[in-house]
């Protein structure tokens, strides 16, 4: 069954434009930059990130979390009014259908999500990941919903980078694999699964010295920052490379990690 | 992603494909025989109520639920006109019997698929049932009647249970990445629910990503403190204690 998207309803398409949320907020409508106020920006960003209609009540509760529902609903009404005067049709508020971003506005978060999902689901594209793969969602914004989405997207970025590393490595494209793994490691130096993917790619390329150096760097950073030792998953990867002896009898480990 | 499977009821009683598809997750969308239909508001509400109940309902109950503020006679009149509108849209949408109404057999409803998929995840841990689209959307956003709110909350709990169960099973199966994804979907759905954050932290730890586990724990503790002035439970603290030796 093909699901009918919200845009199949008899709603005018609204303006065309681009919404950039990775690396900072930037809205362009018909080629021109638009600068909404802070509250309006939040509503635009939220509808862009979720990519599906939100009920007014939910939207108001997210944006004005310490305000009584009745007053929050009033503030949302006036914000939507201001927004509609700034860019008519940008944020659709069809009666009963919830609040949503106009279908003609492309949001970079949904591009990132579809790239990451197709990589994770095994469909590629197996090319070196672009800048969106390491960009931070709305840097400087510290609303709770931004923190949660930022973390969700970060996990998605890291997972896609790790899968890319392993896939490129398996295809014998060692340099691209190492570059993708390096990106993940730079994004989160203390993340073991990224380090593991990179080490495996280096090992597959025959760069055992580099693999050993990655391991030492990681072990040292983890000890310094958290006082912890690498997990059994990583020990097993190192043992398989023949770089270090396996230090324990941890058996219950998947090679993938 | 997961392809659509027929509901159990559909498989047992009908070989023919559904004549109409009713989508209530993420908003009201109706397709009858392949074409988008847009019945008026009152008819949408009637169809949604019948779809969410699934069983036969008395006319009196339906009229009383949908037209709470009208007197009995006016409510009955409104119901008759909404029914007429639905029959104009497609005669097979509603079955009427003496004094009662029921959703037509050949209408497939996305909510039923969500409920069935959640049950299969809970019962058999069949995580391939985790259809992204099905599990990400709220019931009829923008509708505020009590009968919608109650159902929306019930479906949300169902989704959360299924996602957490799936994350648990995936950890056991050693697929830590998929476990993190399922747990993140649960956290996204309900940002202050500790059981969701806990399974996410567990998934990070199981995959050897200790720093990610700690960051998630601190994010949760911060949200909880800022929003509710509370601290994480002892279950959560025990989970991260081994990571906080220093």
Short mmCIF file of C-alpha atoms in Angstrom, two decimals:
data_model
loop_
_atom_site.label_atom_id
_atom_site.label_comp_id
_atom_site.label_asym_id
_atom_site.label_seq_id
_atom_site.Cartn_x
_atom_site.Cartn_y
_atom_site.Cartn_z
CA UNK A 1 0.00 0.00 0.00
CA UNK A 2 1.28 3.43 -0.76
CA UNK A 3 0.70 5.76 2.11
CA UNK A 4 -0.96 8.98 1.21
CA UNK A 5 1.12 11.85 2.48
CA UNK A 6 -0.38 14.98 3.96
CA UNK A 7 0.32 16.82 0.70
CA UNK A 8 -2.33 14.79 -1.11
CA UNK A 9 -5.02 16.69 0.75
CA UNK A 10 -6.42 19.66 -1.09
CA UNK A 11 -4.00 22.19 0.37
CA UNK A 12 -2.16 24.77 -1.73
CA UNK A 13 1.54 23.89 -1.95
CA UNK A 14 2.73 27.13 -0.35
CA UNK A 15 6.04 28.85 -1.04
CA UNK A 16 9.18 27.09 -2.27
CA UNK A 17 12.45 27.46 -0.41
CA UNK A 18 15.17 25.85 1.67
CA UNK A 19 15.53 25.50 5.41
CA UNK A 20 19.00 24.86 6.78
CA UNK A 21 19.19 23.68 10.39
CA UNK A 22 22.53 21.84 10.36
CA UNK A 23 25.31 24.18 11.37
CA UNK A 24 22.89 27.03 12.03
CA UNK A 25 19.42 28.36 11.16
CA UNK A 26 19.04 29.72 7.65
CA UNK A 27 15.77 30.15 5.79
CA UNK A 28 15.52 31.09 2.13
CA UNK A 29 12.21 31.57 0.39
CA UNK A 30 12.21 31.92 -3.41
CA UNK A 31 15.94 32.60 -3.26
CA UNK A 32 15.77 35.37 -0.67
CA UNK A 33 17.04 35.05 2.91
CA UNK A 34 14.34 35.53 5.55
CA UNK A 35 15.06 36.26 9.22
CA UNK A 36 12.14 35.40 11.52
CA UNK A 37 12.16 36.27 15.23
CA UNK A 38 13.35 33.73 17.82
CA UNK A 39 9.91 32.28 18.56
CA UNK A 40 8.95 32.05 14.89
CA UNK A 41 12.33 30.45 14.12
CA UNK A 42 11.64 27.82 16.74
CA UNK A 43 8.27 26.96 15.24
CA UNK A 44 9.78 26.74 11.75
CA UNK A 45 12.69 24.59 12.99
CA UNK A 46 10.43 22.27 14.94
CA UNK A 47 8.08 21.65 12.02
CA UNK A 48 11.12 21.18 9.75
CA UNK A 49 12.77 18.64 12.04
CA UNK A 50 9.66 16.58 12.72
CA UNK A 51 8.65 16.66 9.07
CA UNK A 52 5.07 15.79 9.91
CA UNK A 53 2.07 17.68 11.27
CA UNK A 54 2.11 18.59 14.97
CA UNK A 55 -0.98 19.36 16.96
CA UNK A 56 -1.20 22.95 18.16
CA UNK A 57 -1.33 21.71 21.71
CA UNK A 58 1.87 19.68 21.35
CA UNK A 59 3.67 22.48 19.55
CA UNK A 60 2.67 25.05 22.17
CA UNK A 61 3.71 22.72 25.00
CA UNK A 62 7.14 22.20 23.42
CA UNK A 63 7.90 25.86 22.67
CA UNK A 64 6.40 27.35 25.86
CA UNK A 65 7.06 24.57 28.29
CA UNK A 66 6.77 26.66 31.45
CA UNK A 67 3.65 28.55 30.40
CA UNK A 68 0.09 27.48 31.24
CA UNK A 69 -1.56 25.70 28.26
CA UNK A 70 -4.19 28.39 27.71
CA UNK A 71 -1.61 31.16 27.54
CA UNK A 72 0.75 29.04 25.45
CA UNK A 73 -2.06 28.43 22.96
CA UNK A 74 -2.61 32.19 22.73
CA UNK A 75 1.08 32.86 22.14
CA UNK A 76 1.18 30.18 19.46
CA UNK A 77 -1.79 31.78 17.72
CA UNK A 78 -0.10 35.16 17.56
CA UNK A 79 3.24 33.65 16.53
CA UNK A 80 1.53 31.78 13.69
CA UNK A 81 -0.21 34.99 12.70
CA UNK A 82 3.11 36.90 12.58
CA UNK A 83 4.69 34.06 10.67
CA UNK A 84 1.95 34.04 8.11
CA UNK A 85 2.44 37.75 7.55
CA UNK A 86 6.18 37.30 7.16
CA UNK A 87 5.95 34.42 4.66
CA UNK A 88 2.36 33.51 3.74
CA UNK A 89 1.80 29.75 3.68
CA UNK A 90 5.25 28.83 5.05
CA UNK A 91 3.77 27.08 8.06
CA UNK A 92 0.46 25.49 7.29
CA UNK A 93 -2.13 25.38 9.99
CA UNK A 94 -5.08 23.70 8.31
CA UNK A 95 -8.01 23.27 10.67
CA UNK A 96 -7.89 19.84 12.29
CA UNK A 97 -4.81 18.69 10.38
CA UNK A 98 -2.12 20.10 12.67
CA UNK A 99 0.75 22.50 12.00
CA UNK A 100 3.28 21.61 9.30
CA UNK A 101 5.97 23.18 7.14
CA UNK A 102 4.96 23.89 3.53
CA UNK A 103 5.72 20.94 1.26
CA UNK A 104 7.80 23.09 -1.10
CA UNK A 105 10.41 23.92 1.56
CA UNK A 106 13.33 21.48 1.52
CA UNK A 107 14.89 20.92 4.94
CA UNK A 108 18.47 19.69 5.23
CA UNK A 109 17.59 17.53 8.25
CA UNK A 110 15.30 15.35 6.15
CA UNK A 111 18.04 15.06 3.49
CA UNK A 112 20.46 13.93 6.20
CA UNK A 113 17.93 11.45 7.55
CA UNK A 114 17.21 9.88 4.18
CA UNK A 115 20.93 9.57 3.38
CA UNK A 116 21.64 7.98 6.78
CA UNK A 117 18.68 5.62 6.57
CA UNK A 118 19.54 4.37 3.11
CA UNK A 119 23.15 3.78 4.21
CA UNK A 120 22.04 1.97 7.36
CA UNK A 121 19.45 -0.10 5.51
CA UNK A 122 22.25 -1.25 3.20
CA UNK A 123 21.29 0.63 0.08
CA UNK A 124 24.18 3.11 -0.12
CA UNK A 125 25.21 5.45 -1.65
CA UNK A 126 28.74 4.26 -0.90
CA UNK A 127 30.52 7.48 -1.54
CA UNK A 128 32.45 9.59 0.89
CA UNK A 129 29.90 11.26 3.18
CA UNK A 130 29.29 14.98 2.65
CA UNK A 131 29.51 17.80 5.21
CA UNK A 132 25.98 17.12 6.53
CA UNK A 133 27.28 13.83 7.95
CA UNK A 134 29.23 15.70 10.63
CA UNK A 135 27.23 18.93 11.02
CA UNK A 136 25.65 19.84 14.37
CA UNK A 137 21.94 20.60 14.63
CA UNK A 138 21.28 24.26 15.51
CA UNK A 139 24.49 24.96 17.44
CA UNK A 140 23.92 27.33 20.35
CA UNK A 141 20.23 26.48 20.79
CA UNK A 142 19.70 24.76 24.11
CA UNK A 143 15.96 24.09 24.22
CA UNK A 144 15.33 20.54 25.49
CA UNK A 145 13.72 19.45 22.21
CA UNK A 146 16.77 20.66 20.32
CA UNK A 147 19.07 18.70 22.64
CA UNK A 148 17.05 15.54 22.08
CA UNK A 149 16.93 15.90 18.31
CA UNK A 150 20.61 16.86 18.23
CA UNK A 151 21.48 13.66 20.07
CA UNK A 152 19.18 11.59 17.85
CA UNK A 153 20.74 13.01 14.68
CA UNK A 154 24.25 12.59 16.08
CA UNK A 155 23.58 8.90 16.70
CA UNK A 156 22.21 8.61 13.18
CA UNK A 157 25.25 10.38 11.70
CA UNK A 158 27.68 8.21 13.65
CA UNK A 159 25.90 5.01 12.76
CA UNK A 160 25.80 5.92 9.07
CA UNK A 161 29.49 6.85 9.12
CA UNK A 162 30.38 3.56 10.81
CA UNK A 163 28.34 1.52 8.34
CA UNK A 164 29.92 3.47 5.46
CA UNK A 165 33.39 2.73 6.86
CA UNK A 166 32.73 -0.99 7.04
CA UNK A 167 31.03 -1.17 3.65
CA UNK A 168 33.70 0.83 1.84
CA UNK A 169 36.35 -1.29 3.50
CA UNK A 170 34.61 -4.52 2.46
CA UNK A 171 34.52 -3.19 -1.11
CA UNK A 172 38.27 -2.68 -1.02
CA UNK A 173 37.97 1.12 -1.11
CA UNK A 174 40.37 1.49 1.79
CA UNK A 175 41.18 5.19 1.61
CA UNK A 176 37.54 6.24 1.49
CA UNK A 177 36.77 3.81 4.30
CA UNK A 178 39.50 5.27 6.50
CA UNK A 179 38.30 8.81 5.69
CA UNK A 180 34.72 7.98 6.71
CA UNK A 181 35.92 6.27 9.90
CA UNK A 182 38.16 9.24 10.68
CA UNK A 183 35.14 11.57 10.41
CA UNK A 184 33.20 9.51 12.94
CA UNK A 185 36.19 9.43 15.32
CA UNK A 186 36.67 13.18 15.06
CA UNK A 187 33.00 13.73 15.80
CA UNK A 188 33.17 11.61 18.97
CA UNK A 189 36.73 10.62 19.96
CA UNK A 190 35.50 8.55 22.90
CA UNK A 191 33.00 6.51 20.91
CA UNK A 192 34.26 2.96 20.76
CA UNK A 193 32.15 1.65 17.87
CA UNK A 194 33.51 4.40 15.59
CA UNK A 195 37.06 3.64 16.67
CA UNK A 196 36.41 -0.07 16.08
CA UNK A 197 35.13 0.56 12.55
CA UNK A 198 38.18 2.68 11.77
CA UNK A 199 40.58 0.13 13.26
CA UNK A 200 38.97 -2.67 11.25
CA UNK A 201 39.20 -0.62 8.06
CA UNK A 202 42.88 0.15 8.73
CA UNK A 203 43.52 -3.51 9.47
CA UNK A 204 41.82 -4.59 6.23
CA UNK A 205 44.04 -2.14 4.38
CA UNK A 206 47.09 -3.76 5.95
CA UNK A 207 47.91 -0.64 7.97
CA UNK A 208 48.48 -2.50 11.20
CA UNK A 209 50.71 0.16 12.70
CA UNK A 210 48.03 2.81 12.23
CA UNK A 211 45.44 0.43 13.66
CA UNK A 212 47.58 -0.11 16.77
CA UNK A 213 48.08 3.66 17.15
CA UNK A 214 44.30 4.23 17.01
CA UNK A 215 43.85 1.63 19.70
CA UNK A 216 46.47 3.19 21.95
CA UNK A 217 45.03 6.69 21.46
CA UNK A 218 41.56 5.48 22.29
CA UNK A 219 42.60 3.48 25.34
CA UNK A 220 44.56 6.42 26.68
CA UNK A 221 41.74 8.94 26.05
CA UNK A 222 39.16 6.66 27.66
CA UNK A 223 41.36 6.14 30.71
CA UNK A 224 42.11 9.85 31.02
CA UNK A 225 38.55 11.11 30.50
CA UNK A 226 36.43 8.42 32.12
CA UNK A 227 38.84 6.14 33.97
CA UNK A 228 37.54 3.18 31.91
CA UNK A 229 39.12 0.48 29.79
CA UNK A 230 38.03 -0.53 26.25
CA UNK A 231 35.27 -3.12 26.01
CA UNK A 232 35.67 -6.77 25.10
CA UNK A 233 34.34 -5.97 21.60
CA UNK A 234 37.41 -3.93 20.82
CA UNK A 235 39.78 -6.44 22.41
CA UNK A 236 38.37 -9.04 20.08
CA UNK A 237 38.89 -6.87 17.03
CA UNK A 238 42.52 -6.29 18.06
CA UNK A 239 43.04 -9.99 18.69
CA UNK A 240 41.66 -10.80 15.24
CA UNK A 241 44.15 -8.37 13.71
CA UNK A 242 46.90 -10.10 15.64
CA UNK A 243 48.07 -6.74 16.96
CA UNK A 244 47.43 -7.42 20.62
CA UNK A 245 46.77 -10.62 22.49
CA UNK A 246 43.21 -11.03 23.68
CA UNK A 247 43.27 -9.99 27.30
CA UNK A 248 40.38 -12.00 28.61
CA UNK A 249 37.97 -14.77 27.90
CA UNK A 250 35.03 -12.54 26.96
CA UNK A 251 33.28 -14.65 24.39
CA UNK A 252 29.84 -13.12 24.09
CA UNK A 253 30.77 -10.55 21.50
CA UNK A 254 29.53 -10.00 18.00
CA UNK A 255 32.15 -9.11 15.42
CA UNK A 256 30.02 -6.23 14.18
CA UNK A 257 29.67 -4.49 17.53
CA UNK B 1 11.10 -0.57 5.55
CA UNK B 2 8.49 -3.11 6.52
CA UNK B 3 5.92 -3.66 3.85
CA UNK B 4 2.27 -3.55 4.63
CA UNK B 5 0.72 -6.76 5.86
CA UNK B 6 -3.01 -7.41 5.91
CA UNK B 7 -4.68 -7.27 9.29
CA UNK B 8 -5.51 -10.62 10.78
CA UNK B 9 -9.21 -9.95 10.35
CA UNK B 10 -8.71 -9.07 6.73
CA UNK B 11 -6.76 -12.24 6.07
CA UNK B 12 -9.37 -14.46 7.68
CA UNK B 13 -12.52 -13.03 6.30
CA UNK B 14 -11.65 -11.46 2.98
CA UNK B 15 -9.64 -12.43 -0.01
CA UNK B 16 -10.48 -9.26 -1.87
CA UNK B 17 -8.31 -6.18 -1.33
CA UNK B 18 -9.63 -3.34 0.79
CA UNK B 19 -11.85 -0.96 -1.11
CA UNK B 20 -10.86 1.97 1.09
CA UNK B 21 -7.80 2.93 3.08
CA UNK B 22 -8.22 5.09 6.12
CA UNK B 23 -5.19 6.74 7.64
CA UNK B 24 -5.56 8.26 11.11
CA UNK B 25 -1.89 8.39 12.20
CA UNK B 26 -0.37 11.76 11.40
CA UNK B 27 -3.72 13.14 10.22
CA UNK B 28 -6.97 12.09 8.55
CA UNK B 29 -6.51 10.75 5.02
CA UNK B 30 -9.03 8.63 3.20
CA UNK B 31 -8.67 6.87 -0.12
CA UNK B 32 -11.63 5.12 -1.69
CA UNK B 33 -10.92 2.83 -4.64
CA UNK B 34 -7.58 4.47 -5.23
CA UNK B 35 -8.76 8.05 -5.06
CA UNK B 36 -8.33 10.59 -2.31
CA UNK B 37 -11.63 11.47 -0.68
CA UNK B 38 -12.27 14.48 1.50
CA UNK B 39 -15.57 14.10 3.32
CA UNK B 40 -16.69 17.05 5.45
CA UNK B 41 -15.56 17.40 9.04
CA UNK B 42 -18.55 15.77 10.74
CA UNK B 43 -18.33 12.75 8.43
CA UNK B 44 -14.57 12.45 9.14
CA UNK B 45 -15.28 12.36 12.85
CA UNK B 46 -17.94 9.71 12.46
CA UNK B 47 -15.65 7.52 10.36
CA UNK B 48 -12.72 7.94 12.77
CA UNK B 49 -14.88 7.02 15.77
CA UNK B 50 -16.17 3.86 14.08
CA UNK B 51 -12.64 2.94 12.96
CA UNK B 52 -11.14 3.39 16.42
CA UNK B 53 -13.83 1.29 18.08
CA UNK B 54 -13.92 -1.39 15.39
CA UNK B 55 -17.05 -2.97 16.84
CA UNK B 56 -20.72 -2.24 16.33
CA UNK B 57 -21.87 0.94 18.09
CA UNK B 58 -25.39 2.06 18.84
CA UNK B 59 -26.57 5.18 17.08
CA UNK B 60 -27.34 6.75 20.42
CA UNK B 61 -23.77 6.24 21.66
CA UNK B 62 -22.27 7.62 18.46
CA UNK B 63 -24.52 10.69 18.41
CA UNK B 64 -23.89 11.31 22.12
CA UNK B 65 -20.11 11.05 21.69
CA UNK B 66 -19.78 13.19 18.59
CA UNK B 67 -22.40 15.83 19.34
CA UNK B 68 -21.95 16.19 23.05
CA UNK B 69 -23.42 19.67 23.23
CA UNK B 70 -26.59 19.12 21.19
CA UNK B 71 -29.84 17.71 22.49
CA UNK B 72 -30.76 14.18 21.48
CA UNK B 73 -32.91 15.10 18.51
CA UNK B 74 -30.43 17.49 16.99
CA UNK B 75 -27.58 15.03 17.58
CA UNK B 76 -29.56 12.28 15.81
CA UNK B 77 -30.16 14.66 12.91
CA UNK B 78 -26.45 15.53 12.69
CA UNK B 79 -25.60 11.83 12.69
CA UNK B 80 -28.05 11.16 9.86
CA UNK B 81 -26.53 13.90 7.78
CA UNK B 82 -22.95 12.75 8.47
CA UNK B 83 -23.94 9.20 7.50
CA UNK B 84 -25.48 10.47 4.31
CA UNK B 85 -22.25 12.30 3.49
CA UNK B 86 -20.20 9.15 4.05
CA UNK B 87 -22.48 7.12 1.80
CA UNK B 88 -22.03 9.78 -0.88
CA UNK B 89 -18.27 9.35 -0.52
CA UNK B 90 -18.46 5.55 -0.74
CA UNK B 91 -21.42 3.30 0.09
CA UNK B 92 -19.17 0.63 1.65
CA UNK B 93 -17.55 2.84 4.30
CA UNK B 94 -20.19 2.22 6.97
CA UNK B 95 -22.50 -0.71 7.59
CA UNK B 96 -25.79 0.19 9.18
CA UNK B 97 -28.01 -2.27 10.99
CA UNK B 98 -31.12 -1.66 12.97
CA UNK B 99 -30.08 0.96 15.46
CA UNK B 100 -26.34 0.41 15.16
CA UNK B 101 -23.34 1.31 13.01
CA UNK B 102 -20.07 -0.37 12.16
CA UNK B 103 -17.06 0.34 9.95
CA UNK B 104 -17.33 -1.44 6.59
CA UNK B 105 -15.41 -4.72 6.27
CA UNK B 106 -13.45 -3.53 3.30
CA UNK B 107 -11.94 -0.47 4.97
CA UNK B 108 -8.34 -0.95 6.08
CA UNK B 109 -7.18 1.26 8.96
CA UNK B 110 -3.55 2.13 9.73
CA UNK B 111 -4.22 2.14 13.48
CA UNK B 112 -5.10 -1.56 13.30
CA UNK B 113 -1.79 -2.28 11.64
CA UNK B 114 0.06 -0.35 14.36
CA UNK B 115 -1.75 -2.29 17.08
CA UNK B 116 -1.09 -5.62 15.39
CA UNK B 117 2.59 -4.79 14.78
CA UNK B 118 3.03 -3.69 18.41
CA UNK B 119 1.49 -6.95 19.61
CA UNK B 120 3.78 -9.02 17.43
CA UNK B 121 6.82 -7.10 18.71
CA UNK B 122 5.69 -7.63 22.29
CA UNK B 123 4.75 -11.29 21.87
CA UNK B 124 7.46 -12.58 19.55
CA UNK B 125 10.11 -9.88 19.54
CA UNK B 126 9.76 -9.71 15.77
CA UNK B 127 11.56 -6.41 15.36
CA UNK B 128 11.18 -6.34 11.59
CA UNK B 129 7.67 -5.13 12.38
CA UNK B 130 9.04 -1.74 13.44
CA UNK B 131 7.74 0.22 10.50
CA UNK B 132 9.16 3.74 10.87
CA UNK B 133 6.15 5.49 9.45
CA UNK B 134 3.72 3.52 11.53
CA UNK B 135 5.61 4.05 14.77
CA UNK B 136 6.49 7.72 14.46
CA UNK B 137 3.13 9.44 14.15
CA UNK B 138 0.52 10.54 16.61
CA UNK B 139 -3.15 9.80 16.22
CA UNK B 140 -5.04 12.62 14.52
CA UNK B 141 -2.92 15.61 15.57
CA UNK B 142 -5.12 18.66 15.81
CA UNK B 143 -8.21 16.81 17.05
CA UNK B 144 -9.06 17.58 20.65
CA UNK B 145 -12.19 15.60 21.51
CA UNK B 146 -11.87 13.46 24.63
CA UNK B 147 -12.42 10.21 22.72
CA UNK B 148 -9.44 11.09 20.50
CA UNK B 149 -7.18 12.17 23.37
CA UNK B 150 -7.76 8.93 25.28
CA UNK B 151 -7.04 6.83 22.22
CA UNK B 152 -3.99 8.92 21.27
CA UNK B 153 -2.48 8.32 24.70
CA UNK B 154 -3.27 4.60 24.58
CA UNK B 155 -1.56 4.24 21.19
CA UNK B 156 1.42 6.21 22.40
CA UNK B 157 1.91 3.86 25.35
CA UNK B 158 1.54 0.89 23.01
CA UNK B 159 4.22 2.28 20.71
CA UNK B 160 6.57 3.01 23.60
CA UNK B 161 6.18 -0.49 25.02
CA UNK B 162 6.84 -2.02 21.62
CA UNK B 163 9.91 0.15 20.98
CA UNK B 164 11.40 -0.57 24.40
CA UNK B 165 10.75 -4.29 24.05
CA UNK B 166 12.32 -4.25 20.61
CA UNK B 167 15.40 -2.43 21.94
CA UNK B 168 15.73 -5.03 24.71
CA UNK B 169 15.55 -7.92 22.26
CA UNK B 170 18.02 -6.27 19.92
CA UNK B 171 20.52 -5.85 22.76
CA UNK B 172 20.13 -9.55 23.57
CA UNK B 173 20.64 -10.39 19.91
CA UNK B 174 23.83 -8.31 19.78
CA UNK B 175 22.48 -5.76 17.27
CA UNK B 176 23.41 -2.73 19.34
CA UNK B 177 23.02 -0.17 16.57
CA UNK B 178 19.43 -1.16 15.84
CA UNK B 179 18.79 -1.24 19.61
CA UNK B 180 20.02 2.35 19.93
CA UNK B 181 17.74 3.38 17.06
CA UNK B 182 14.64 1.77 18.57
CA UNK B 183 15.40 3.27 22.00
CA UNK B 184 15.98 6.72 20.49
CA UNK B 185 12.60 6.52 18.76
CA UNK B 186 11.03 5.83 22.16
CA UNK B 187 12.87 8.76 23.79
CA UNK B 188 11.75 11.02 20.95
CA UNK B 189 8.17 9.97 21.52
CA UNK B 190 8.24 10.67 25.27
CA UNK B 191 11.29 12.63 26.36
CA UNK B 192 10.93 12.19 30.12
CA UNK B 193 10.09 8.49 30.28
CA UNK B 194 12.85 6.85 32.26
CA UNK B 195 12.38 3.30 31.00
CA UNK B 196 13.10 4.53 27.46
CA UNK B 197 16.24 6.39 28.53
CA UNK B 198 17.35 3.34 30.51
CA UNK B 199 17.14 0.95 27.60
CA UNK B 200 19.02 3.51 25.49
CA UNK B 201 21.81 3.75 28.07
CA UNK B 202 21.92 -0.06 28.26
CA UNK B 203 22.20 -0.30 24.48
CA UNK B 204 25.16 2.12 24.45
CA UNK B 205 26.91 0.24 27.25
CA UNK B 206 26.31 -3.15 25.59
CA UNK B 207 27.85 -1.84 22.38
CA UNK B 208 30.94 -0.64 24.26
CA UNK B 209 30.04 3.03 23.79
CA UNK B 210 30.54 4.09 27.39
CA UNK B 211 30.95 7.79 26.67
CA UNK B 212 27.67 7.85 24.73
CA UNK B 213 25.94 6.10 27.64
CA UNK B 214 27.20 8.72 30.05
CA UNK B 215 26.21 11.59 27.80
CA UNK B 216 22.71 10.18 27.40
CA UNK B 217 22.45 9.76 31.17
CA UNK B 218 23.50 13.36 31.78
CA UNK B 219 21.10 14.65 29.13
CA UNK B 220 18.26 12.74 30.78
CA UNK B 221 19.23 13.94 34.27
CA UNK B 222 19.33 17.52 33.01
CA UNK B 223 15.91 17.33 31.29
CA UNK B 224 14.41 15.71 34.34
CA UNK B 225 15.82 18.36 36.67
CA UNK B 226 14.88 21.31 34.44
CA UNK B 227 11.38 20.08 33.61
CA UNK B 228 10.26 18.36 36.79
CA UNK B 229 12.88 19.15 39.42
CA UNK B 230 13.49 15.42 39.89
CA UNK B 231 16.54 13.14 39.91
CA UNK B 232 16.95 9.85 38.01
CA UNK B 233 15.74 6.73 39.82
CA UNK B 234 18.08 4.29 41.56
CA UNK B 235 17.62 1.85 38.65
CA UNK B 236 19.08 4.41 36.29
CA UNK B 237 21.87 5.37 38.69
CA UNK B 238 22.86 1.73 39.15
CA UNK B 239 23.08 1.35 35.40
CA UNK B 240 25.70 4.08 35.05
CA UNK B 241 27.49 3.64 38.39
CA UNK B 242 30.14 1.33 36.90
CA UNK B 243 30.94 4.04 34.35
CA UNK B 244 31.42 6.73 37.00
CA UNK B 245 34.20 5.26 39.06
CA UNK B 246 36.29 8.36 39.06
#
